[in-house]
Every structure is written in C-alpha cells, then in structure tokens.
Amino acid sequence: MTVELISVGTEILLGNIVNTNAAYLAEQCAALGLSCYYQTVVGDNEERMEATIRQAVSRSDVVILTGGLGPTKDDLTKEVTAKVFGRELYEDPHSRARIEEYFRRGHAGKVTDNNWKQAMVPEGAKVIDNDNGTAPGLILEGEAIAILIPGPPNEMKPMFDKKIAPYLNALQPEGIYSRMVKICSVGESRAETMIADLMDQQTNPTIAPYAKTGEVHLRVTAKAKSEADAEALMEPMLQELKSRFGDRIYTMEEDVTLEEAVVRLLEEKHFSVTTAESCTGGLLAGRLMNVPGASSVYKEGFITYSNEAKERLLNVNRETLVQYGAVSPQTAIEMAQGVAKVAGADAAISVTGIAGPGGGTKEKPVGLVYIGCYVNGRVHVEECFFHGNREKNRESAVARALTFLRNELLHE
C-alpha cells in the first residue's frame, strides 16, 4: 500500500517553520509497512492545493494531509479536499459540542464565530476527535483515502499514534507490528556494523536503524495475522540484539526516553541526583524535568556559567580555574563533587565546554566538552569532542551526560 504526504502551509514554503511533521509521518508510515514515494509542500492557495490533491489521489492509495484545518479564511485543506472528492460540507453536531466544551474549559478564551468553521465536515467522512485542540481530524474514503490531520505537532502526533495508525494498520491483509530497541554508548556506524549480518539476512522480521542525537534506535518490524504471531517472529531477533548490545540497550519500549530510563534507574537505587551546568545552560536539567515524577530523585540544580559562579556556588577552587581553565577535566570533577555536596545528592553530573561558534583555541577547540559524574563518593570525567553548531554541540553534550550518568549508575 502506498502513502503520500502533503504538508499544507505557506509558512513552510517560506521557511518560517521547519516541516517536522513530514519527517515524523514518513518514519511512522514506514514502520507500518507503507511505501512512501512522494512528499509535497503546498501553500494556502486553493488552485494549487486542488491540483496537488488531485494528483496525489490519482497515484497513491492513501494521502495524508497536515495543516490548514484552522478557523481562518486561509485554512482551506478540508474545503479543497471535499471538492476533490465531490462532497458537500455540513456542520457535525458532535464536533461542535467538542469545540464548545474546549472553550468552556477555558483553554482559549471566548469562542468566536470563525471557530464553528472547524465543525464543518465533508459528507461521509469519518471524524477523528482531537484531544489536544479544536480541529478534528477527518478520513475520506473513495478510490483513494484522504486523511486530514491538524498541523500543530502536539495535536498531530497523538492523533496519528492513537487513532490514525491503528486505522492504517487495519487496512492491510496482514498487520504490521514493531518493537523499538533504543541504544546509547554506541555510535550509528558502530551499531550498524554490529547488525550488518542481520540486515543482510532479513526477511520477516526486518530491522532498521535510526540515528538520534547521542543514541541509535533499531526498529524491528514483523508482518503477521496477529500481534501474538508477530511477537513470536520478533522474539529471536530481539534476543539476538540483547546478546550483542547488552546493557547499552536502555529500553525496548517505544515511548521511553533516555532521560526517563535514567530517572527510573535512580528510583530503583533510591538515589537522588543534581546537576551543575555551564555550556549547556540548564538543558540537562530540562531533559530530566521532562520525566513525570522526576521530583522524586531531582531536587535542585545549578547553572554556573561564569568562573565566579563556579567558585561561589560549587566551591570550585580558584587555583583550579586559573591553572587549568573552566573547560578542563579538573574543573568538571570539582563541579560534580561540589554540587553533590551542596545539594546533598547521591549522584551528580557536571558539564563544562565550548559550544561555539566562538571561544575556541587550538588547544581547546569549539566542541570540546568535559563531563564529570559523581556517584556515592566516586567521581569520573569524560572528554568529548562534538562537531556541529552551538545548538547541536549542546544537545550532544546533554545526551552524552545522560548516558555517562546511566553507565556509572549501572556499575554502582
């Protein structure tokens, strides 16, 4: 079965926003066993949208459109798709009631007349409730299937995961089922080399690697008549991956993040943790705070960008800063030890480095980062070299810090 993606929005064409929706949907559709040959971005223009949608439904089994379902006049996706399918629009009482309830709960102030536009749906369409906004999703079935999903990622992703993906999976004679194996402490090239023979021999199930910042994800996918049959097909492959990667696998659950795995490990050991950050400026603490319930292990953290702050808040020795500099293994160690003592924590992680674009030297280039890790009186330090822009270097440092902390906790 073929799927085609159409992203609607002039703001995407102008580069005002990055089209993350298409990347996400392409990956998810591939995991469902759907073949994607075309992806298109079209602006908020009725004539061009109609031509794009007509071409898509003529060559693909399923067309997924994101964006253009809002309440304003330039939101035309629903209207143009209905025209292509020869359907009239009518007001859906169920959708109107949900919009009323959304505003009644105080999510968006007073309801305005143009919001009722979102309750208009094409005849014969399946309405997909939006649990995170006002615009419902829609499925129109004909010679091809058109699936309309709201554009905001925080509405699009949960709607696709919970409601669209199961619908697509049910369309196929055999279901597509998958498991995600998430790995840290191994680079993409090394991970792919370690599974090259498995990839060469794959039939059903299959295995596909996906590189993430500081991580590698391996998706194992099986085609079978039932989920139980698929699990039986995937189990030998999963066991083989466990054998090859060992404790570098931090989860085999789709929704578990690296920071969640770290928090759960801290909870298991009844450890508290604190952070001391320089170049990452709170990103590490933010990743940990993304985890629901992280307050059970994380009490406080420090952003010590200046040398004065490192001395005053973390008790880093001035002599250390003068002799070795703020970006040094010695400073990273003292930051980790100092913040653990100040916070009274069992574990601590420190980050100091040169994120760029300036500030680097021949001896200490941009991308040099030192990470200190303190666990129950033991402290170790890692020297890292990252190659990217400022944002990428900071993200890479955070990912490496989480991995470093996890590894130290595993050996505690």
Short mmCIF file of N, CA and C in Angstrom, two decimals, residues 171-291:
data_model
loop_
_atom_site.label_atom_id
_atom_site.label_comp_id
_atom_site.label_asym_id
_atom_site.label_seq_id
_atom_site.Cartn_x
_atom_site.Cartn_y
_atom_site.Cartn_z
N LEU A 171 -6.10 -1.69 7.51
CA LEU A 171 -6.39 -1.75 6.07
C LEU A 171 -5.63 -2.84 5.36
N GLN A 172 -4.56 -3.32 5.97
CA GLN A 172 -3.69 -4.27 5.30
C GLN A 172 -4.10 -5.71 5.63
N PRO A 173 -3.91 -6.63 4.67
CA PRO A 173 -4.31 -8.02 4.91
C PRO A 173 -3.58 -8.65 6.09
N GLU A 174 -2.34 -8.25 6.27
CA GLU A 174 -1.58 -8.68 7.44
C GLU A 174 -1.16 -7.43 8.20
N GLY A 175 -1.24 -7.49 9.51
CA GLY A 175 -0.85 -6.35 10.31
C GLY A 175 0.66 -6.19 10.36
N ILE A 176 1.08 -4.96 10.55
CA ILE A 176 2.49 -4.67 10.72
C ILE A 176 2.70 -4.29 12.19
N TYR A 177 3.59 -5.00 12.85
CA TYR A 177 3.85 -4.78 14.26
C TYR A 177 5.35 -4.55 14.46
N SER A 178 5.69 -3.71 15.40
CA SER A 178 7.12 -3.41 15.57
C SER A 178 7.47 -3.22 17.03
N ARG A 179 8.75 -3.37 17.31
CA ARG A 179 9.33 -3.10 18.62
C ARG A 179 10.55 -2.20 18.40
N MET A 180 10.75 -1.28 19.32
CA MET A 180 11.88 -0.37 19.21
C MET A 180 12.94 -0.73 20.24
N VAL A 181 14.16 -0.88 19.79
CA VAL A 181 15.29 -1.15 20.67
C VAL A 181 16.14 0.12 20.70
N LYS A 182 16.25 0.75 21.86
CA LYS A 182 16.96 2.02 21.97
C LYS A 182 18.30 1.81 22.66
N ILE A 183 19.34 2.33 22.01
CA ILE A 183 20.71 2.06 22.44
C ILE A 183 21.46 3.36 22.67
N CYS A 184 22.27 3.41 23.71
CA CYS A 184 23.19 4.51 23.93
C CYS A 184 24.59 3.93 24.10
N SER A 185 25.59 4.78 24.12
CA SER A 185 27.01 4.37 24.25
C SER A 185 27.55 3.71 23.00
N VAL A 186 26.81 3.74 21.90
CA VAL A 186 27.28 3.18 20.63
C VAL A 186 26.91 4.16 19.53
N GLY A 187 27.87 4.50 18.67
CA GLY A 187 27.59 5.39 17.56
C GLY A 187 26.83 4.69 16.44
N GLU A 188 26.30 5.49 15.52
CA GLU A 188 25.49 4.93 14.43
C GLU A 188 26.28 3.95 13.57
N SER A 189 27.50 4.33 13.19
CA SER A 189 28.30 3.47 12.31
C SER A 189 28.62 2.15 12.99
N ARG A 190 29.01 2.23 14.27
CA ARG A 190 29.35 1.02 15.01
C ARG A 190 28.13 0.12 15.17
N ALA A 191 26.98 0.73 15.50
CA ALA A 191 25.76 -0.06 15.68
C ALA A 191 25.37 -0.77 14.39
N GLU A 192 25.47 -0.06 13.27
CA GLU A 192 25.09 -0.68 12.00
C GLU A 192 26.04 -1.81 11.64
N THR A 193 27.33 -1.63 11.95
CA THR A 193 28.30 -2.69 11.70
C THR A 193 27.98 -3.93 12.52
N MET A 194 27.53 -3.72 13.75
CA MET A 194 27.23 -4.83 14.64
C MET A 194 26.00 -5.63 14.22
N ILE A 195 25.14 -5.03 13.37
CA ILE A 195 23.94 -5.75 12.94
C ILE A 195 23.92 -5.96 11.42
N ALA A 196 25.06 -5.74 10.77
CA ALA A 196 25.10 -5.83 9.30
C ALA A 196 24.65 -7.20 8.81
N ASP A 197 25.07 -8.27 9.48
CA ASP A 197 24.69 -9.61 9.04
C ASP A 197 23.19 -9.84 9.20
N LEU A 198 22.61 -9.28 10.27
CA LEU A 198 21.17 -9.43 10.49
C LEU A 198 20.39 -8.70 9.40
N MET A 199 20.88 -7.54 9.00
CA MET A 199 20.21 -6.77 7.96
C MET A 199 20.32 -7.46 6.61
N ASP A 200 21.47 -8.10 6.35
CA ASP A 200 21.66 -8.81 5.08
C ASP A 200 20.74 -10.02 4.96
N GLN A 201 20.43 -10.64 6.10
CA GLN A 201 19.64 -11.87 6.09
C GLN A 201 18.15 -11.63 6.31
N GLN A 202 17.75 -10.38 6.54
CA GLN A 202 16.38 -10.12 6.99
C GLN A 202 15.33 -10.41 5.93
N THR A 203 14.24 -10.96 6.36
CA THR A 203 13.06 -11.16 5.52
C THR A 203 11.84 -10.72 6.32
N ASN A 204 11.45 -11.53 7.27
CA ASN A 204 10.37 -11.20 8.18
C ASN A 204 10.67 -11.86 9.53
N PRO A 205 11.11 -11.10 10.52
CA PRO A 205 11.04 -9.65 10.65
C PRO A 205 12.21 -8.93 9.97
N THR A 206 12.08 -7.60 9.89
CA THR A 206 13.14 -6.76 9.37
C THR A 206 13.66 -5.88 10.50
N ILE A 207 14.83 -5.28 10.26
CA ILE A 207 15.43 -4.40 11.25
C ILE A 207 15.95 -3.16 10.54
N ALA A 208 15.71 -2.00 11.12
CA ALA A 208 16.14 -0.75 10.51
C ALA A 208 16.69 0.18 11.58
N PRO A 209 17.89 0.75 11.36
CA PRO A 209 18.48 1.68 12.34
C PRO A 209 18.07 3.12 12.08
N TYR A 210 17.91 3.88 13.15
CA TYR A 210 17.61 5.31 13.07
C TYR A 210 18.57 6.04 14.01
N ALA A 211 19.31 6.99 13.48
CA ALA A 211 20.26 7.74 14.30
C ALA A 211 19.56 8.90 14.99
N LYS A 212 19.80 9.04 16.28
CA LYS A 212 19.32 10.15 17.08
C LYS A 212 20.52 10.81 17.73
N THR A 213 20.34 12.00 18.27
CA THR A 213 21.46 12.67 18.94
C THR A 213 21.90 11.87 20.16
N GLY A 214 23.08 11.29 20.07
CA GLY A 214 23.62 10.52 21.19
C GLY A 214 23.03 9.14 21.35
N GLU A 215 22.18 8.72 20.44
CA GLU A 215 21.51 7.43 20.55
C GLU A 215 21.38 6.78 19.17
N VAL A 216 21.09 5.49 19.17
CA VAL A 216 20.70 4.76 17.96
C VAL A 216 19.46 3.94 18.29
N HIS A 217 18.44 4.05 17.48
CA HIS A 217 17.23 3.27 17.66
C HIS A 217 17.15 2.21 16.56
N LEU A 218 16.83 1.00 16.94
CA LEU A 218 16.66 -0.10 15.99
C LEU A 218 15.19 -0.53 16.03
N ARG A 219 14.53 -0.39 14.89
CA ARG A 219 13.12 -0.80 14.83
C ARG A 219 13.04 -2.19 14.21
N VAL A 220 12.52 -3.13 14.98
CA VAL A 220 12.29 -4.50 14.50
C VAL A 220 10.81 -4.60 14.12
N THR A 221 10.56 -4.99 12.88
CA THR A 221 9.19 -5.00 12.35
C THR A 221 8.85 -6.36 11.78
N ALA A 222 7.64 -6.82 12.10
CA ALA A 222 7.17 -8.11 11.59
C ALA A 222 5.79 -7.96 10.99
N LYS A 223 5.52 -8.74 9.96
CA LYS A 223 4.21 -8.78 9.32
C LYS A 223 3.56 -10.11 9.70
N ALA A 224 2.36 -10.03 10.27
CA ALA A 224 1.70 -11.25 10.72
C ALA A 224 0.20 -11.01 10.84
N LYS A 225 -0.55 -12.11 10.99
CA LYS A 225 -2.01 -12.00 11.09
C LYS A 225 -2.46 -11.48 12.45
N SER A 226 -1.62 -11.63 13.46
CA SER A 226 -1.99 -11.16 14.79
C SER A 226 -0.76 -10.63 15.50
N GLU A 227 -0.99 -9.85 16.53
CA GLU A 227 0.13 -9.30 17.30
C GLU A 227 0.91 -10.42 17.98
N ALA A 228 0.22 -11.45 18.44
CA ALA A 228 0.90 -12.57 19.10
C ALA A 228 1.84 -13.28 18.12
N ASP A 229 1.37 -13.47 16.88
CA ASP A 229 2.21 -14.11 15.87
C ASP A 229 3.43 -13.24 15.55
N ALA A 230 3.20 -11.93 15.49
CA ALA A 230 4.31 -11.01 15.22
C ALA A 230 5.34 -11.04 16.34
N GLU A 231 4.86 -11.07 17.58
CA GLU A 231 5.78 -11.11 18.72
C GLU A 231 6.63 -12.38 18.67
N ALA A 232 6.02 -13.48 18.27
CA ALA A 232 6.77 -14.74 18.17
C ALA A 232 7.84 -14.65 17.09
N LEU A 233 7.54 -13.96 16.00
CA LEU A 233 8.53 -13.79 14.93
C LEU A 233 9.67 -12.87 15.37
N MET A 234 9.35 -11.83 16.14
CA MET A 234 10.36 -10.85 16.53
C MET A 234 11.24 -11.29 17.69
N GLU A 235 10.74 -12.20 18.52
CA GLU A 235 11.45 -12.54 19.75
C GLU A 235 12.88 -13.02 19.52
N PRO A 236 13.16 -13.93 18.56
CA PRO A 236 14.55 -14.34 18.36
C PRO A 236 15.46 -13.17 17.97
N MET A 237 14.95 -12.26 17.15
CA MET A 237 15.73 -11.09 16.76
C MET A 237 16.01 -10.20 17.97
N LEU A 238 15.01 -9.99 18.81
CA LEU A 238 15.19 -9.16 19.99
C LEU A 238 16.21 -9.77 20.96
N GLN A 239 16.15 -11.09 21.11
CA GLN A 239 17.11 -11.76 21.98
C GLN A 239 18.53 -11.64 21.42
N GLU A 240 18.67 -11.70 20.11
CA GLU A 240 19.98 -11.57 19.49
C GLU A 240 20.53 -10.15 19.70
N LEU A 241 19.68 -9.17 19.61
CA LEU A 241 20.12 -7.79 19.85
C LEU A 241 20.53 -7.60 21.30
N LYS A 242 19.79 -8.21 22.22
CA LYS A 242 20.18 -8.14 23.64
C LYS A 242 21.56 -8.75 23.84
N SER A 243 21.81 -9.86 23.15
CA SER A 243 23.09 -10.54 23.28
C SER A 243 24.23 -9.67 22.76
N ARG A 244 23.98 -8.95 21.67
CA ARG A 244 25.05 -8.17 21.05
C ARG A 244 25.29 -6.83 21.74
N PHE A 245 24.24 -6.18 22.20
CA PHE A 245 24.40 -4.83 22.75
C PHE A 245 24.38 -4.78 24.27
N GLY A 246 23.87 -5.82 24.93
CA GLY A 246 23.89 -5.88 26.39
C GLY A 246 23.24 -4.69 27.06
N ASP A 247 23.91 -4.16 28.09
CA ASP A 247 23.30 -3.07 28.86
C ASP A 247 23.38 -1.72 28.15
N ARG A 248 23.92 -1.71 26.94
CA ARG A 248 23.84 -0.48 26.14
C ARG A 248 22.43 -0.25 25.62
N ILE A 249 21.59 -1.27 25.68
CA ILE A 249 20.16 -1.11 25.41
C ILE A 249 19.52 -0.53 26.67
N TYR A 250 18.96 0.66 26.56
CA TYR A 250 18.36 1.25 27.75
C TYR A 250 16.86 1.03 27.82
N THR A 251 16.24 0.63 26.72
CA THR A 251 14.82 0.27 26.75
C THR A 251 14.44 -0.45 25.47
N MET A 252 13.36 -1.23 25.56
CA MET A 252 12.72 -1.82 24.38
C MET A 252 11.27 -1.36 24.29
N GLU A 253 11.01 -0.23 24.91
CA GLU A 253 9.67 0.34 24.88
C GLU A 253 9.68 1.60 24.03
N GLU A 254 8.71 1.70 23.13
CA GLU A 254 8.65 2.79 22.15
C GLU A 254 8.66 4.16 22.81
N ASP A 255 7.93 4.34 23.88
CA ASP A 255 7.71 5.67 24.44
C ASP A 255 8.71 6.08 25.52
N VAL A 256 9.61 5.19 25.90
CA VAL A 256 10.56 5.50 26.97
C VAL A 256 11.76 6.26 26.40
N THR A 257 12.07 7.42 27.00
CA THR A 257 13.21 8.21 26.57
C THR A 257 14.44 7.88 27.41
N LEU A 258 15.59 8.36 26.96
CA LEU A 258 16.82 8.13 27.71
C LEU A 258 16.73 8.76 29.09
N GLU A 259 16.20 9.98 29.17
CA GLU A 259 16.10 10.62 30.47
C GLU A 259 15.14 9.88 31.39
N GLU A 260 14.09 9.29 30.82
CA GLU A 260 13.17 8.51 31.65
C GLU A 260 13.86 7.26 32.17
N ALA A 261 14.66 6.61 31.33
CA ALA A 261 15.39 5.42 31.76
C ALA A 261 16.35 5.77 32.90
N VAL A 262 16.99 6.94 32.82
CA VAL A 262 17.92 7.37 33.87
C VAL A 262 17.16 7.64 35.17
N VAL A 263 16.03 8.33 35.08
CA VAL A 263 15.23 8.62 36.28
C VAL A 263 14.76 7.32 36.93
N ARG A 264 14.30 6.38 36.12
CA ARG A 264 13.82 5.10 36.67
C ARG A 264 14.96 4.34 37.36
N LEU A 265 16.16 4.42 36.79
CA LEU A 265 17.31 3.76 37.39
C LEU A 265 17.66 4.40 38.74
N LEU A 266 17.58 5.72 38.79
CA LEU A 266 17.80 6.42 40.06
C LEU A 266 16.76 6.02 41.10
N GLU A 267 15.52 5.89 40.67
CA GLU A 267 14.46 5.48 41.59
C GLU A 267 14.70 4.07 42.12
N GLU A 268 15.11 3.18 41.22
CA GLU A 268 15.38 1.79 41.64
C GLU A 268 16.46 1.73 42.71
N LYS A 269 17.47 2.60 42.58
CA LYS A 269 18.58 2.59 43.52
C LYS A 269 18.35 3.50 44.71
N HIS A 270 17.21 4.21 44.70
CA HIS A 270 16.88 5.15 45.77
C HIS A 270 17.95 6.23 45.88
N PHE A 271 18.42 6.71 44.74
CA PHE A 271 19.43 7.75 44.67
C PHE A 271 18.79 9.09 44.31
N SER A 272 19.34 10.15 44.86
CA SER A 272 18.99 11.50 44.41
C SER A 272 20.09 11.99 43.47
N VAL A 273 19.75 12.98 42.65
CA VAL A 273 20.71 13.47 41.67
C VAL A 273 20.61 14.99 41.57
N THR A 274 21.71 15.62 41.22
CA THR A 274 21.75 17.05 40.99
C THR A 274 22.63 17.33 39.78
N THR A 275 22.56 18.55 39.25
CA THR A 275 23.31 18.90 38.05
C THR A 275 24.01 20.23 38.23
N ALA A 276 25.17 20.35 37.59
CA ALA A 276 25.90 21.62 37.53
C ALA A 276 26.28 21.84 36.07
N GLU A 277 25.73 22.88 35.46
CA GLU A 277 25.91 23.09 34.03
C GLU A 277 26.54 24.44 33.72
N SER A 278 27.40 24.41 32.73
CA SER A 278 27.97 25.65 32.21
C SER A 278 27.49 25.84 30.77
N CYS A 279 28.13 25.20 29.80
CA CYS A 279 27.80 25.45 28.40
C CYS A 279 26.40 24.97 28.01
N THR A 280 25.84 24.02 28.73
CA THR A 280 24.51 23.52 28.39
C THR A 280 23.39 24.37 28.99
N GLY A 281 23.72 25.24 29.94
CA GLY A 281 22.80 26.25 30.41
C GLY A 281 21.43 25.78 30.86
N GLY A 282 21.35 24.63 31.49
CA GLY A 282 20.07 24.14 32.01
C GLY A 282 19.39 23.11 31.14
N LEU A 283 19.95 22.82 29.96
CA LEU A 283 19.31 21.83 29.08
C LEU A 283 19.29 20.44 29.71
N LEU A 284 20.35 20.11 30.43
CA LEU A 284 20.41 18.80 31.08
C LEU A 284 19.32 18.68 32.15
N ALA A 285 19.20 19.70 32.97
CA ALA A 285 18.14 19.69 33.99
C ALA A 285 16.78 19.63 33.33
N GLY A 286 16.63 20.35 32.21
CA GLY A 286 15.35 20.34 31.50
C GLY A 286 14.99 18.97 30.97
N ARG A 287 15.97 18.23 30.46
CA ARG A 287 15.69 16.86 29.99
C ARG A 287 15.19 16.00 31.14
N LEU A 288 15.82 16.10 32.29
CA LEU A 288 15.39 15.31 33.44
C LEU A 288 14.00 15.75 33.90
N MET A 289 13.73 17.05 33.84
CA MET A 289 12.43 17.56 34.26
C MET A 289 11.31 17.18 33.30
N ASN A 290 11.67 16.72 32.09
CA ASN A 290 10.66 16.24 31.14
C ASN A 290 9.97 14.97 31.63
N VAL A 291 10.60 14.29 32.56
CA VAL A 291 10.09 12.99 33.03
C VAL A 291 9.07 13.20 34.13
#
